[in-house]
XYZ file of C-alpha atoms in Angstrom:
341
model
C 29.530 -6.556 11.346
C 33.272 -5.952 11.428
C 35.321 -3.890 9.001
C 37.177 -7.073 8.045
C 33.921 -8.682 6.926
C 32.926 -5.604 4.963
C 36.192 -5.647 3.022
C 35.023 -8.840 1.379
C 32.074 -7.089 -0.180
C 32.163 -5.610 -3.652
C 33.135 -1.966 -3.593
C 29.600 -0.727 -4.311
C 28.127 -2.842 -1.510
C 30.636 -1.489 1.008
C 29.820 2.029 -0.108
C 26.048 1.654 0.142
C 25.728 -0.549 3.235
C 25.945 2.145 5.983
C 23.241 4.333 4.435
C 20.927 1.430 3.613
C 21.297 0.092 7.153
C 20.600 3.519 8.678
C 17.463 3.898 6.548
C 16.252 0.415 7.512
C 16.764 1.120 11.222
C 14.709 4.321 10.943
C 12.005 2.385 9.035
C 11.875 -0.270 11.771
C 11.486 2.418 14.426
C 8.708 4.074 12.400
C 6.824 0.782 12.068
C 7.128 0.119 15.795
C 5.771 3.564 16.668
C 2.984 3.297 14.084
C 1.797 -0.041 15.469
C 1.771 1.248 19.035
C 0.288 4.709 18.476
C -1.890 4.225 15.410
C -0.445 7.114 13.369
C 0.571 6.795 9.678
C 3.836 4.905 9.356
C 4.959 7.098 6.452
C 4.621 10.190 8.630
C 6.694 8.597 11.399
C 9.342 7.560 8.860
C 9.561 11.099 7.502
C 9.804 12.750 10.896
C 12.376 10.280 12.219
C 14.336 10.548 8.979
C 14.432 14.340 9.196
C 15.680 14.050 12.774
C 18.595 11.978 11.413
C 19.373 14.485 8.650
C 22.991 14.829 9.756
C 23.716 11.319 8.414
C 23.272 12.476 4.818
C 25.718 15.379 5.040
C 29.180 14.276 3.932
C 29.151 11.051 5.932
C 29.760 7.385 5.044
C 25.966 6.966 5.026
C 25.356 9.510 2.274
C 25.701 7.224 -0.816
C 23.497 4.515 0.685
C 20.819 7.003 1.695
C 20.789 8.421 -1.833
C 20.491 4.911 -3.334
C 17.743 3.895 -0.906
C 15.670 6.982 -1.657
C 15.766 6.131 -5.371
C 16.154 2.404 -6.025
C 14.528 0.845 -2.955
C 11.514 3.018 -3.689
C 11.217 1.518 -7.168
C 11.364 -2.026 -5.800
C 8.598 -1.236 -3.315
C 6.433 0.238 -6.060
C 6.826 -2.842 -8.258
C 5.774 -5.137 -5.415
C 2.542 -3.172 -4.950
C 1.250 -5.235 -7.864
C 0.755 -8.151 -5.458
C -2.022 -6.207 -3.718
C -4.603 -6.445 -6.484
C -6.021 -8.774 -9.113
C -8.149 -8.164 -12.169
C -10.847 -10.316 -10.562
C -11.097 -7.954 -7.601
C -11.540 -5.056 -9.976
C -14.226 -6.862 -12.003
C -16.124 -7.915 -8.869
C -17.243 -4.349 -8.198
C -18.971 -3.962 -11.561
C -18.543 -1.117 -13.998
C -20.186 1.729 -12.032
C -17.394 2.069 -9.415
C -14.783 1.663 -12.165
C -16.235 4.592 -14.101
C -16.453 6.633 -10.897
C -12.841 5.924 -9.960
C -11.476 6.627 -13.449
C -13.431 9.879 -13.671
C -12.549 11.071 -10.169
C -8.852 10.292 -10.591
C -8.675 12.019 -13.970
C -10.602 15.092 -12.819
C -8.666 15.462 -9.559
C -5.312 15.210 -11.322
C -6.497 17.606 -14.007
C -7.598 20.069 -11.333
C -4.243 19.728 -9.573
C -2.250 20.398 -12.737
C -4.435 23.338 -13.752
C -4.444 25.040 -10.347
C -0.720 24.398 -9.841
C 0.026 26.209 -13.095
C -2.228 29.109 -12.067
C -0.287 29.313 -8.806
C 2.986 29.506 -10.680
C 4.173 25.931 -10.119
C 5.209 23.363 -12.697
C 2.651 20.896 -14.031
C 4.604 18.071 -12.408
C 3.835 19.454 -8.945
C 0.119 19.432 -9.729
C 0.423 15.858 -11.003
C 2.294 14.873 -7.830
C -0.229 16.364 -5.404
C -3.298 15.479 -7.488
C -2.097 11.916 -8.012
C -1.356 11.386 -4.323
C -4.818 12.660 -3.349
C -6.659 10.805 -6.110
C -4.928 7.406 -5.974
C -3.291 6.131 -2.799
C -1.708 8.876 -0.770
C 1.935 8.709 0.198
C 2.590 5.591 -1.897
C 1.314 7.327 -5.038
C 3.437 10.373 -4.267
C 6.518 8.177 -4.074
C 5.602 6.348 -7.280
C 4.974 9.506 -9.271
C 8.100 11.167 -7.925
C 10.139 8.210 -9.156
C 8.619 8.534 -12.635
C 9.211 12.280 -12.964
C 12.301 13.998 -14.380
C 15.096 15.004 -12.047
C 14.724 18.505 -10.678
C 16.486 20.242 -7.759
C 13.122 20.754 -6.026
C 11.670 17.312 -6.717
C 12.566 15.698 -3.408
C 11.408 18.708 -1.437
C 8.077 18.634 -3.289
C 7.790 14.890 -2.672
C 8.475 15.280 1.020
C 5.919 18.050 1.389
C 3.327 16.014 -0.516
C 3.866 12.914 1.620
C 3.545 14.907 4.845
C 0.471 16.760 3.597
C -1.364 13.753 2.209
C -0.619 11.670 5.314
C -2.035 14.372 7.578
C -5.126 14.838 5.391
C -5.666 11.086 5.186
C -5.571 10.737 8.955
C -8.038 13.601 9.337
C -10.333 12.038 6.705
C -10.266 8.682 8.522
C -11.798 10.415 11.557
C -14.165 12.875 9.849
C -15.506 10.983 6.815
C -17.323 8.215 8.758
C -19.275 10.952 10.538
C -20.098 12.540 7.186
C -21.452 9.322 5.641
C -23.600 8.679 8.724
C -24.986 12.213 8.554
C -25.650 11.779 4.831
C -27.673 8.599 5.489
C -25.632 6.381 3.142
C -26.188 2.629 3.345
C -23.184 0.427 4.300
C -22.087 -0.271 0.709
C -22.464 3.350 -0.379
C -20.553 4.424 2.729
C -17.777 2.007 1.827
C -17.664 3.314 -1.745
C -17.333 6.887 -0.466
C -14.603 6.007 2.034
C -12.684 3.911 -0.479
C -12.933 6.580 -3.172
C -11.899 9.556 -1.041
C -9.520 8.618 1.802
C -5.962 8.794 0.577
C -3.940 5.986 2.195
C -4.869 2.296 2.181
C -4.406 1.837 5.937
C -6.770 4.711 6.740
C -9.379 3.354 4.301
C -9.296 -0.030 6.029
C -9.459 1.571 9.464
C -12.398 3.819 8.605
C -14.324 1.170 6.649
C -14.111 -1.746 9.056
C -14.597 0.662 11.955
C -18.143 1.129 10.651
C -19.081 -2.419 9.551
C -17.808 -5.454 7.661
C -19.877 -4.606 4.570
C -18.578 -1.041 4.583
C -15.004 -2.231 5.026
C -15.270 -4.737 2.163
C -16.702 -2.138 -0.231
C -14.153 0.473 0.843
C -11.251 -1.932 0.342
C -12.352 -2.955 -3.161
C -12.859 0.636 -4.299
C -9.493 1.549 -2.842
C -7.917 -1.271 -4.841
C -9.485 0.202 -7.957
C -7.732 3.470 -7.176
C -4.442 1.643 -6.609
C -4.886 0.024 -10.036
C -4.949 3.533 -11.528
C -1.268 3.816 -10.662
C -0.261 2.203 -13.937
C -2.022 4.546 -16.390
C -1.046 7.560 -14.286
C 2.601 6.450 -14.284
C 2.336 6.125 -18.063
C 0.960 9.668 -18.203
C 3.831 10.895 -16.014
C 6.255 9.133 -18.347
C 4.635 10.811 -21.341
C 4.968 14.215 -19.663
C 8.598 13.463 -18.842
C 9.363 12.515 -22.452
C 7.638 15.649 -23.722
C 9.526 17.782 -21.211
C 12.970 16.271 -21.771
C 12.802 15.080 -25.379
C 14.079 18.231 -27.019
C 16.222 19.508 -24.181
C 18.328 16.555 -23.084
C 21.042 14.785 -25.004
C 21.001 11.008 -25.268
C 18.075 8.586 -25.363
C 14.668 9.756 -24.260
C 13.306 8.236 -21.035
C 11.016 5.207 -21.471
C 7.283 5.810 -21.484
C 6.902 3.224 -18.729
C 9.827 2.779 -16.310
C 10.850 -0.753 -15.358
C 9.105 -0.656 -11.994
C 5.774 0.184 -13.660
C 6.160 -2.777 -16.030
C 7.040 -4.994 -13.066
C 3.948 -3.690 -11.239
C 1.712 -4.623 -14.197
C 3.372 -8.028 -14.538
C 2.827 -8.836 -10.863
C -0.843 -7.803 -11.120
C -1.234 -10.180 -14.070
C 0.560 -13.029 -12.287
C -1.368 -12.454 -9.073
C -4.616 -12.536 -11.058
C -3.945 -16.094 -12.234
C -4.246 -17.461 -8.694
C -0.918 -19.220 -9.003
C 0.729 -17.111 -6.319
C 0.362 -18.738 -2.869
C -1.181 -16.467 -0.272
C 1.917 -16.698 1.884
C 4.118 -15.553 -1.016
C 1.755 -12.697 -1.912
C 1.645 -11.567 1.721
C 5.432 -11.718 1.968
C 5.668 -9.596 -1.176
C 3.244 -7.021 0.234
C 5.179 -6.910 3.500
C 8.429 -6.421 1.590
C 6.795 -3.662 -0.458
C 5.778 -1.895 2.743
C 9.307 -2.203 4.095
C 10.789 -0.804 0.896
C 8.414 2.156 0.766
C 8.877 3.044 4.435
C 12.666 2.659 4.170
C 12.821 4.870 1.092
C 10.684 7.599 2.663
C 12.954 7.487 5.725
C 15.906 8.036 3.390
C 14.171 10.982 1.733
C 13.537 12.416 5.182
C 17.235 12.092 5.976
C 18.079 14.059 2.846
C 15.739 16.939 3.666
C 16.303 19.859 5.971
C 13.460 21.315 8.004
C 14.307 24.862 6.966
C 13.443 23.939 3.379
C 9.907 22.855 4.374
C 9.394 26.093 6.287
C 9.652 28.047 3.033
C 6.870 26.302 1.070
C 4.256 28.936 1.943
C 0.475 28.610 2.030
C -0.217 27.927 -1.638
C 0.878 24.244 -1.739
C -1.171 23.572 1.402
C -4.215 25.245 -0.149
C -3.711 23.195 -3.309
C -3.763 19.847 -1.486
C -6.694 20.797 0.747
C -8.605 21.969 -2.337
C -7.898 18.713 -4.183
C -9.078 16.711 -1.177
C -12.331 18.674 -0.857
C -12.937 18.479 -4.603
C -12.567 14.685 -4.586
C -14.922 14.289 -1.618
C -17.601 16.534 -3.151
C -17.291 14.827 -6.536
C -17.786 11.328 -5.078
C -20.635 12.443 -2.825
C -22.375 14.011 -5.817
C -21.896 10.797 -7.810
C -23.446 8.735 -5.012
C -26.278 11.218 -4.535
C -27.357 10.876 -8.155
C -27.044 7.084 -8.105
C -24.064 6.773 -10.453
C -22.103 4.436 -8.192
C -24.794 2.020 -7.205
C -23.376 -1.479 -6.873
C -23.728 -3.677 -9.922
């Protein structure tokens, strides 16, 4: 595209275009590598983005990268609503619903409590606990978008996405061996995989790698966890209001940001059956593009030397949350609480 063509754009579009384009190119490269090597696309996007960090430092790309990391993320989150329907949630019965609600609440509560004991803010515990308990890197991005601005927020988000992606990949390999050793039947195995592996792609890979019945159960339980995004976003909004209400001039932030309302609306619309499959699939593909592009932009904004200073405590926190979730779900299955309806 020539400079002459760009001069016809509105001023904001001309300012943002280079950074948005750079982020999209990195996202495309990450998707290509992920498809060919089978590693998490979010991890590729982060690593490639960090390699292109120089683009965010006083360059024409800087405004567009900043906008992509914030606004494109919110669009991708809203479109996640096309993944699930209320019918899918109801089809699993009430036992898995209770298990998912309890495990998400307890894991997030553990994360917040331990984070505070370690000297971190409650928001960091919510970020790591929510990413482990709900849907991995996507949940980390969602919760980060709903939290108040802080100089360390993007660094914490980046660390959480890297950590949860690595743990999710490890779980995809190890957890199928665990459920076989535990003697779980195919549906119980699917419930365990869907309730404990962090990212959707790894859940699908682990579940259908065992059997169709295991994959179906794992996918439905995972969708239940994805549905927990909305109440957890509301909780993050409540924490943000409580944190900022007395310390910031001007209107208080909304309890539910616009992208959370759009997420809920799309779930409701998708549940009616009026959305053609092709349209729903296109929306899910666009959501994936938006999330990968935004994480690439966050990678561009982050310097490796900042990640080297995080220390062992955040790593221990995320590993502890992951082990806690796995033990909690296994205990639930052992005592028959999550038997299919």
